[in-house]
């Protein structure tokens, strides 16, 4: 009976050791996953802001006729569009 008890204690000790070792590994993996998600979100945000800045630069450097021409309007509608752009206040 004494030998059987030792094997049971060894088995229980091994299971307890695995449980104790698993918790930090799990928490570390969870932390790394969150870090990667945050980095990915930041990279996406930076890409969106860069694209927005490119669009803003294109719009700011274009004249009214070029902007209205990009809409694919008819000649009459394009003339109205240019007139409205020129009348609009550039400051919000």
PDB file of C-alpha atoms in Angstrom:
ATOM      1  CA  UNK A   1       0.000   0.000   0.000  1.00  0.00           C
ATOM      2  CA  UNK A   2       2.861   2.368   0.726  1.00  0.00           C
ATOM      3  CA  UNK A   3       4.252   2.024  -2.809  1.00  0.00           C
ATOM      4  CA  UNK A   4       0.830   2.728  -4.347  1.00  0.00           C
ATOM      5  CA  UNK A   5       0.511   5.851  -2.265  1.00  0.00           C
ATOM      6  CA  UNK A   6       3.844   7.131  -3.532  1.00  0.00           C
ATOM      7  CA  UNK A   7       2.776   6.689  -7.185  1.00  0.00           C
ATOM      8  CA  UNK A   8      -0.458   8.528  -6.446  1.00  0.00           C
ATOM      9  CA  UNK A   9       1.491  11.370  -4.812  1.00  0.00           C
ATOM     10  CA  UNK A  10       3.892  11.537  -7.738  1.00  0.00           C
ATOM     11  CA  UNK A  11       0.955  11.675 -10.191  1.00  0.00           C
ATOM     12  CA  UNK A  12      -0.829  14.347  -8.158  1.00  0.00           C
ATOM     13  CA  UNK A  13       2.391  16.343  -7.888  1.00  0.00           C
ATOM     14  CA  UNK A  14       2.905  16.137 -11.642  1.00  0.00           C
ATOM     15  CA  UNK A  15      -0.658  17.312 -12.340  1.00  0.00           C
ATOM     16  CA  UNK A  16      -0.285  20.154  -9.859  1.00  0.00           C
ATOM     17  CA  UNK A  17       3.025  21.153 -11.446  1.00  0.00           C
ATOM     18  CA  UNK A  18       1.448  21.229 -14.901  1.00  0.00           C
ATOM     19  CA  UNK A  19      -1.413  23.378 -13.638  1.00  0.00           C
ATOM     20  CA  UNK A  20       0.967  25.799 -11.952  1.00  0.00           C
ATOM     21  CA  UNK A  21       3.157  26.039 -15.075  1.00  0.00           C
ATOM     22  CA  UNK A  22       0.181  26.435 -17.428  1.00  0.00           C
ATOM     23  CA  UNK A  23      -1.284  29.573 -15.834  1.00  0.00           C
ATOM     24  CA  UNK A  24       1.708  31.887 -16.488  1.00  0.00           C
ATOM     25  CA  UNK A  25       2.112  30.550 -20.024  1.00  0.00           C
ATOM     26  CA  UNK A  26      -1.580  31.167 -20.719  1.00  0.00           C
ATOM     27  CA  UNK A  27      -1.433  34.699 -19.306  1.00  0.00           C
ATOM     28  CA  UNK A  28       1.732  35.451 -21.304  1.00  0.00           C
ATOM     29  CA  UNK A  29       0.071  34.249 -24.512  1.00  0.00           C
ATOM     30  CA  UNK A  30      -3.001  36.322 -23.793  1.00  0.00           C
ATOM     31  CA  UNK A  31      -0.845  39.414 -23.200  1.00  0.00           C
ATOM     32  CA  UNK A  32       1.081  38.843 -26.444  1.00  0.00           C
ATOM     33  CA  UNK A  33      -2.187  38.433 -28.352  1.00  0.00           C
ATOM     34  CA  UNK A  34      -3.468  41.736 -27.021  1.00  0.00           C
ATOM     35  CA  UNK A  35      -0.177  43.429 -27.907  1.00  0.00           C
ATOM     36  CA  UNK A  36      -0.357  42.109 -31.459  1.00  0.00           C
ATOM     37  CA  UNK A  37      -3.963  43.277 -31.809  1.00  0.00           C
ATOM     38  CA  UNK A  38      -3.000  46.752 -30.584  1.00  0.00           C
ATOM     39  CA  UNK A  39      -0.071  46.955 -33.011  1.00  0.00           C
ATOM     40  CA  UNK A  40      -2.270  45.811 -35.886  1.00  0.00           C
ATOM     41  CA  UNK A  41      -4.932  48.411 -35.039  1.00  0.00           C
ATOM     42  CA  UNK A  42      -2.291  51.144 -34.853  1.00  0.00           C
ATOM     43  CA  UNK A  43      -0.808  50.152 -38.231  1.00  0.00           C
ATOM     44  CA  UNK A  44      -4.257  50.221 -39.818  1.00  0.00           C
ATOM     45  CA  UNK A  45      -4.961  53.620 -38.276  1.00  0.00           C
ATOM     46  CA  UNK A  46      -1.695  55.038 -39.620  1.00  0.00           C
ATOM     47  CA  UNK A  47      -2.451  53.703 -43.116  1.00  0.00           C
ATOM     48  CA  UNK A  48      -5.915  55.283 -43.050  1.00  0.00           C
ATOM     49  CA  UNK A  49      -4.498  58.641 -41.930  1.00  0.00           C
ATOM     50  CA  UNK A  50      -1.819  58.571 -44.650  1.00  0.00           C
ATOM     51  CA  UNK A  51      -4.429  57.833 -47.318  1.00  0.00           C
ATOM     52  CA  UNK A  52      -6.627  60.626 -45.959  1.00  0.00           C
ATOM     53  CA  UNK A  53      -3.687  63.050 -46.093  1.00  0.00           C
ATOM     54  CA  UNK A  54      -2.986  62.063 -49.714  1.00  0.00           C
ATOM     55  CA  UNK A  55      -6.612  62.740 -50.625  1.00  0.00           C
ATOM     56  CA  UNK A  56      -6.580  66.080 -48.763  1.00  0.00           C
ATOM     57  CA  UNK A  57      -3.409  67.141 -50.573  1.00  0.00           C
ATOM     58  CA  UNK A  58      -4.911  66.219 -53.941  1.00  0.00           C
ATOM     59  CA  UNK A  59      -8.103  68.146 -53.234  1.00  0.00           C
ATOM     60  CA  UNK A  60      -6.259  71.144 -51.801  1.00  0.00           C
ATOM     61  CA  UNK A  61      -3.891  71.430 -54.752  1.00  0.00           C
ATOM     62  CA  UNK A  62      -6.602  71.027 -57.426  1.00  0.00           C
ATOM     63  CA  UNK A  63      -8.543  73.905 -58.852  1.00  0.00           C
ATOM     64  CA  UNK A  64     -12.340  74.015 -59.006  1.00  0.00           C
ATOM     65  CA  UNK A  65     -12.559  72.948 -62.649  1.00  0.00           C
ATOM     66  CA  UNK A  66     -10.386  69.877 -62.071  1.00  0.00           C
ATOM     67  CA  UNK A  67     -12.410  68.839 -59.042  1.00  0.00           C
ATOM     68  CA  UNK A  68     -15.710  69.239 -60.835  1.00  0.00           C
ATOM     69  CA  UNK A  69     -14.315  67.440 -63.875  1.00  0.00           C
ATOM     70  CA  UNK A  70     -13.497  64.433 -61.701  1.00  0.00           C
ATOM     71  CA  UNK A  71     -17.177  64.051 -60.825  1.00  0.00           C
ATOM     72  CA  UNK A  72     -18.073  63.254 -64.446  1.00  0.00           C
ATOM     73  CA  UNK A  73     -20.743  65.954 -64.703  1.00  0.00           C
ATOM     74  CA  UNK A  74     -22.309  67.295 -67.859  1.00  0.00           C
ATOM     75  CA  UNK A  75     -21.078  70.668 -69.163  1.00  0.00           C
ATOM     76  CA  UNK A  76     -23.964  72.627 -67.591  1.00  0.00           C
ATOM     77  CA  UNK A  77     -23.642  70.839 -64.277  1.00  0.00           C
ATOM     78  CA  UNK A  78     -19.881  71.273 -64.332  1.00  0.00           C
ATOM     79  CA  UNK A  79     -20.273  75.041 -64.808  1.00  0.00           C
ATOM     80  CA  UNK A  80     -22.637  75.167 -61.810  1.00  0.00           C
ATOM     81  CA  UNK A  81     -20.212  73.062 -59.797  1.00  0.00           C
ATOM     82  CA  UNK A  82     -17.287  75.392 -60.577  1.00  0.00           C
ATOM     83  CA  UNK A  83     -19.381  78.424 -59.661  1.00  0.00           C
ATOM     84  CA  UNK A  84     -20.357  76.863 -56.325  1.00  0.00           C
ATOM     85  CA  UNK A  85     -16.761  75.940 -55.540  1.00  0.00           C
ATOM     86  CA  UNK A  86     -15.639  79.471 -56.218  1.00  0.00           C
ATOM     87  CA  UNK A  87     -18.415  80.938 -54.045  1.00  0.00           C
ATOM     88  CA  UNK A  88     -17.806  78.543 -51.151  1.00  0.00           C
ATOM     89  CA  UNK A  89     -15.923  79.767 -48.102  1.00  0.00           C
ATOM     90  CA  UNK A  90     -12.640  77.843 -47.889  1.00  0.00           C
ATOM     91  CA  UNK A  91     -12.614  78.000 -44.100  1.00  0.00           C
ATOM     92  CA  UNK A  92     -15.053  75.785 -42.192  1.00  0.00           C
TER      93      UNK A  92
END
